[in-house]
């Protein structure tokens, strides 16, 4: 008899964005003449910048020559990319890491989902609510106990410490989906808390490139002591338009340890290395060359222009919704605008209204967790024309 992992029965049939896509496709099938604008899943629309494209072309040509072609990539990434990451993302912010603390991957979704492989099933996990659904879904798949930490206007979207001390804490800042941030002082409190309680912070910094204000940490390692308690996830998806190319990386400091049930202390860096070398065969050489080019002077200038373009979209959405008298959050240090639904509509009711009456797709807040009920997320990753048109259409809603 084949037995399934029964925890899969606890997570619903569809991943949030798959469910949104299903409903949208169904609508489109019934309304072939309608132009649907998607401000739903945070997928990029602007082309990959020229510096990266040039690097990809060059790497592709190398693959056509026996003298320069590459086979399997190193599991944790090529040195050329790891050194570019160490210099630009960390040393330039005063953070010293070793090359073997960086693990290049195919993106933060996989890594935030897979990290649970090296953590015991009995860990008590705390996750902010609302949150990127991967954190909750993957912990449910593993059968772990989850405590949700509500982040709402009532606490300024700053999670309070949980009643029961957790072993593992997920933090994502700038936050997906609320677009809110933690200051250095606020994040320091969590690092200190983790140090005091010997907990592990899984810090998702996929949106750090969108930070525009000072005093907002780009990396958790800007906080003293964080290397003892935190794993950090980074992504090229939104920073450099790699949603279709797939590249990210995870930092697992060598100072990080965890215990076996017998009380033996082991290195999480060594465990993640073991996990990746067994289950992952490296990010494509061509893609890694593209990622390396993100850090070149031209690459940096070009991606900053694209980020500014998306953040101008964020401003257009936020200003448009604010002018309508809706209450919005985020959109300043993150490409997401989190809005309270009008007339106390539920998140899915608002989704249906926008789709059926205005042909606009967003993401229902409740899909990110219970505390997201009554909220809705718009992404700034659309193109300018569609973003402006969507805001014009939304103005037709009567409050
Ligand atoms: C989102 O819309 O939350 C993201 O695009 C999802 C992802 O990065 O996987």
PDB file of N, CA, C and O and ligand atoms in Angstrom, residues 15-17 40-44 108-109 132-134 176-177 206-207 235 237-238 243 246 336 363 368 377 379 381, ligand 1:
ATOM      1  N   UNK A  15      -1.517  26.030  -4.120  1.00  0.00           N
ATOM      2  CA  UNK A  15      -0.629  27.093  -3.651  1.00  0.00           C
ATOM      3  C   UNK A  15      -1.310  28.418  -4.003  1.00  0.00           C
ATOM      4  O   UNK A  15      -1.976  28.532  -5.044  1.00  0.00           O
ATOM      5  N   UNK A  16      -1.163  29.428  -3.157  1.00  0.00           N
ATOM      6  CA  UNK A  16      -1.900  30.684  -3.323  1.00  0.00           C
ATOM      7  C   UNK A  16      -1.880  31.222  -4.759  1.00  0.00           C
ATOM      8  O   UNK A  16      -2.927  31.504  -5.351  1.00  0.00           O
ATOM      9  N   UNK A  17      -0.681  31.350  -5.331  1.00  0.00           N
ATOM     10  CA  UNK A  17      -0.608  31.983  -6.653  1.00  0.00           C
ATOM     11  C   UNK A  17      -1.138  31.068  -7.749  1.00  0.00           C
ATOM     12  O   UNK A  17      -1.584  31.541  -8.792  1.00  0.00           O
ATOM     13  N   UNK A  40      -1.003  40.984  -9.651  1.00  0.00           N
ATOM     14  CA  UNK A  40      -1.141  39.917  -8.665  1.00  0.00           C
ATOM     15  C   UNK A  40       0.208  39.381  -8.236  1.00  0.00           C
ATOM     16  O   UNK A  40       0.895  39.986  -7.410  1.00  0.00           O
ATOM     17  N   UNK A  41       0.618  38.253  -8.805  1.00  0.00           N
ATOM     18  CA  UNK A  41       1.905  37.672  -8.406  1.00  0.00           C
ATOM     19  C   UNK A  41       3.021  38.676  -8.714  1.00  0.00           C
ATOM     20  O   UNK A  41       2.945  39.418  -9.698  1.00  0.00           O
ATOM     21  N   UNK A  42       4.018  38.707  -7.848  1.00  0.00           N
ATOM     22  CA  UNK A  42       5.108  39.667  -8.035  1.00  0.00           C
ATOM     23  C   UNK A  42       6.062  39.195  -9.111  1.00  0.00           C
ATOM     24  O   UNK A  42       7.204  38.845  -8.812  1.00  0.00           O
ATOM     25  N   UNK A  43       5.585  39.192 -10.352  1.00  0.00           N
ATOM     26  CA  UNK A  43       6.457  38.763 -11.445  1.00  0.00           C
ATOM     27  C   UNK A  43       6.870  39.985 -12.261  1.00  0.00           C
ATOM     28  O   UNK A  43       6.038  40.839 -12.580  1.00  0.00           O
ATOM     29  N   UNK A  44       8.149  40.036 -12.610  1.00  0.00           N
ATOM     30  CA  UNK A  44       8.693  41.211 -13.284  1.00  0.00           C
ATOM     31  C   UNK A  44       8.194  41.307 -14.728  1.00  0.00           C
ATOM     32  O   UNK A  44       7.843  40.300 -15.344  1.00  0.00           O
ATOM     33  N   UNK A 108      15.158  32.084  -3.938  1.00  0.00           N
ATOM     34  CA  UNK A 108      14.806  32.094  -2.514  1.00  0.00           C
ATOM     35  C   UNK A 108      13.581  31.243  -2.217  1.00  0.00           C
ATOM     36  O   UNK A 108      13.411  30.785  -1.084  1.00  0.00           O
ATOM     37  N   UNK A 109      12.734  31.022  -3.210  1.00  0.00           N
ATOM     38  CA  UNK A 109      11.562  30.173  -2.951  1.00  0.00           C
ATOM     39  C   UNK A 109      12.027  28.761  -2.586  1.00  0.00           C
ATOM     40  O   UNK A 109      11.593  28.187  -1.589  1.00  0.00           O
ATOM     41  N   UNK A 132       4.659  35.240   3.225  1.00  0.00           N
ATOM     42  CA  UNK A 132       4.888  34.500   1.970  1.00  0.00           C
ATOM     43  C   UNK A 132       4.465  33.050   2.240  1.00  0.00           C
ATOM     44  O   UNK A 132       4.973  32.427   3.193  1.00  0.00           O
ATOM     45  N   UNK A 133       3.518  32.502   1.471  1.00  0.00           N
ATOM     46  CA  UNK A 133       2.906  31.219   1.837  1.00  0.00           C
ATOM     47  C   UNK A 133       3.856  30.030   1.925  1.00  0.00           C
ATOM     48  O   UNK A 133       3.545  29.032   2.579  1.00  0.00           O
ATOM     49  N   UNK A 134       5.011  30.147   1.312  1.00  0.00           N
ATOM     50  CA  UNK A 134       5.978  29.037   1.338  1.00  0.00           C
ATOM     51  C   UNK A 134       6.362  28.662   2.779  1.00  0.00           C
ATOM     52  O   UNK A 134       6.524  27.481   3.101  1.00  0.00           O
ATOM     53  N   UNK A 176       7.093  40.881   2.385  1.00  0.00           N
ATOM     54  CA  UNK A 176       6.102  40.385   1.440  1.00  0.00           C
ATOM     55  C   UNK A 176       5.074  39.664   2.312  1.00  0.00           C
ATOM     56  O   UNK A 176       5.444  38.739   3.030  1.00  0.00           O
ATOM     57  N   UNK A 177       3.812  40.088   2.367  1.00  0.00           N
ATOM     58  CA  UNK A 177       3.122  40.940   1.403  1.00  0.00           C
ATOM     59  C   UNK A 177       2.881  42.385   1.822  1.00  0.00           C
ATOM     60  O   UNK A 177       2.415  43.166   1.004  1.00  0.00           O
ATOM     61  N   UNK A 206      14.715  39.035   0.321  1.00  0.00           N
ATOM     62  CA  UNK A 206      14.569  39.028  -1.142  1.00  0.00           C
ATOM     63  C   UNK A 206      14.293  40.419  -1.714  1.00  0.00           C
ATOM     64  O   UNK A 206      14.558  40.673  -2.889  1.00  0.00           O
ATOM     65  N   UNK A 207      13.791  41.322  -0.878  1.00  0.00           N
ATOM     66  CA  UNK A 207      13.380  42.636  -1.400  1.00  0.00           C
ATOM     67  C   UNK A 207      14.283  43.773  -0.926  1.00  0.00           C
ATOM     68  O   UNK A 207      13.912  44.934  -1.024  1.00  0.00           O
ATOM     69  N   UNK A 235      17.723  36.963  -3.299  1.00  0.00           N
ATOM     70  CA  UNK A 235      17.191  36.551  -4.601  1.00  0.00           C
ATOM     71  C   UNK A 235      17.583  37.546  -5.683  1.00  0.00           C
ATOM     72  O   UNK A 235      17.645  38.746  -5.419  1.00  0.00           O
ATOM     73  N   UNK A 237      15.661  37.514  -8.318  1.00  0.00           N
ATOM     74  CA  UNK A 237      14.395  37.554  -9.066  1.00  0.00           C
ATOM     75  C   UNK A 237      13.865  38.958  -9.237  1.00  0.00           C
ATOM     76  O   UNK A 237      13.564  39.390 -10.346  1.00  0.00           O
ATOM     77  N   UNK A 238      13.717  39.656  -8.136  1.00  0.00           N
ATOM     78  CA  UNK A 238      13.120  40.988  -8.192  1.00  0.00           C
ATOM     79  C   UNK A 238      14.207  42.039  -8.367  1.00  0.00           C
ATOM     80  O   UNK A 238      14.032  43.033  -9.052  1.00  0.00           O
ATOM     81  N   UNK A 243      13.170  36.307 -12.441  1.00  0.00           N
ATOM     82  CA  UNK A 243      12.116  35.338 -12.090  1.00  0.00           C
ATOM     83  C   UNK A 243      12.106  34.158 -13.071  1.00  0.00           C
ATOM     84  O   UNK A 243      11.803  33.032 -12.680  1.00  0.00           O
ATOM     85  N   UNK A 246      16.105  32.275 -12.734  1.00  0.00           N
ATOM     86  CA  UNK A 246      16.303  31.518 -11.498  1.00  0.00           C
ATOM     87  C   UNK A 246      17.725  31.634 -10.922  1.00  0.00           C
ATOM     88  O   UNK A 246      18.643  30.927 -11.345  1.00  0.00           O
ATOM     89  N   UNK A 336       5.503  46.243  -2.946  1.00  0.00           N
ATOM     90  CA  UNK A 336       4.134  45.803  -2.685  1.00  0.00           C
ATOM     91  C   UNK A 336       3.350  46.875  -1.946  1.00  0.00           C
ATOM     92  O   UNK A 336       3.888  47.537  -1.046  1.00  0.00           O
ATOM     93  N   UNK A 363      -3.754  40.242  -5.257  1.00  0.00           N
ATOM     94  CA  UNK A 363      -3.673  39.036  -4.430  1.00  0.00           C
ATOM     95  C   UNK A 363      -4.428  39.258  -3.124  1.00  0.00           C
ATOM     96  O   UNK A 363      -4.153  40.236  -2.419  1.00  0.00           O
ATOM     97  N   UNK A 368      -2.396  35.110   2.370  1.00  0.00           N
ATOM     98  CA  UNK A 368      -1.088  35.149   3.046  1.00  0.00           C
ATOM     99  C   UNK A 368      -1.220  34.819   4.523  1.00  0.00           C
ATOM    100  O   UNK A 368      -0.237  34.879   5.262  1.00  0.00           O
ATOM    101  N   UNK A 377      -3.255  42.803  -1.761  1.00  0.00           N
ATOM    102  CA  UNK A 377      -1.906  43.214  -2.171  1.00  0.00           C
ATOM    103  C   UNK A 377      -1.835  43.529  -3.657  1.00  0.00           C
ATOM    104  O   UNK A 377      -2.293  42.738  -4.480  1.00  0.00           O
ATOM    105  N   UNK A 379       0.994  44.513  -6.695  1.00  0.00           N
ATOM    106  CA  UNK A 379       2.428  44.537  -6.968  1.00  0.00           C
ATOM    107  C   UNK A 379       2.770  45.712  -7.890  1.00  0.00           C
ATOM    108  O   UNK A 379       1.969  46.113  -8.722  1.00  0.00           O
ATOM    109  N   UNK A 381       5.207  45.508  -9.988  1.00  0.00           N
ATOM    110  CA  UNK A 381       6.035  44.947 -11.058  1.00  0.00           C
ATOM    111  C   UNK A 381       5.380  44.959 -12.434  1.00  0.00           C
ATOM    112  O   UNK A 381       5.885  44.366 -13.375  1.00  0.00           O
TER     113      UNK A 381
HETATM  114  C1  LIG B   1       4.953  37.014  -4.764  1.00  0.00           C
HETATM  115  O1  LIG B   1       4.159  37.479  -5.562  1.00  0.00           O
HETATM  116  O2  LIG B   1       4.756  36.993  -3.548  1.00  0.00           O
HETATM  117  C2  LIG B   1       6.212  36.460  -5.290  1.00  0.00           C
HETATM  118  O3  LIG B   1       6.362  36.729  -6.621  1.00  0.00           O
HETATM  119  C3  LIG B   1       6.250  35.026  -5.156  1.00  0.00           C
HETATM  120  C4  LIG B   1       7.624  34.487  -5.306  1.00  0.00           C
HETATM  121  O4  LIG B   1       8.605  35.217  -5.325  1.00  0.00           O
HETATM  122  O5  LIG B   1       7.711  33.264  -5.360  1.00  0.00           O
END
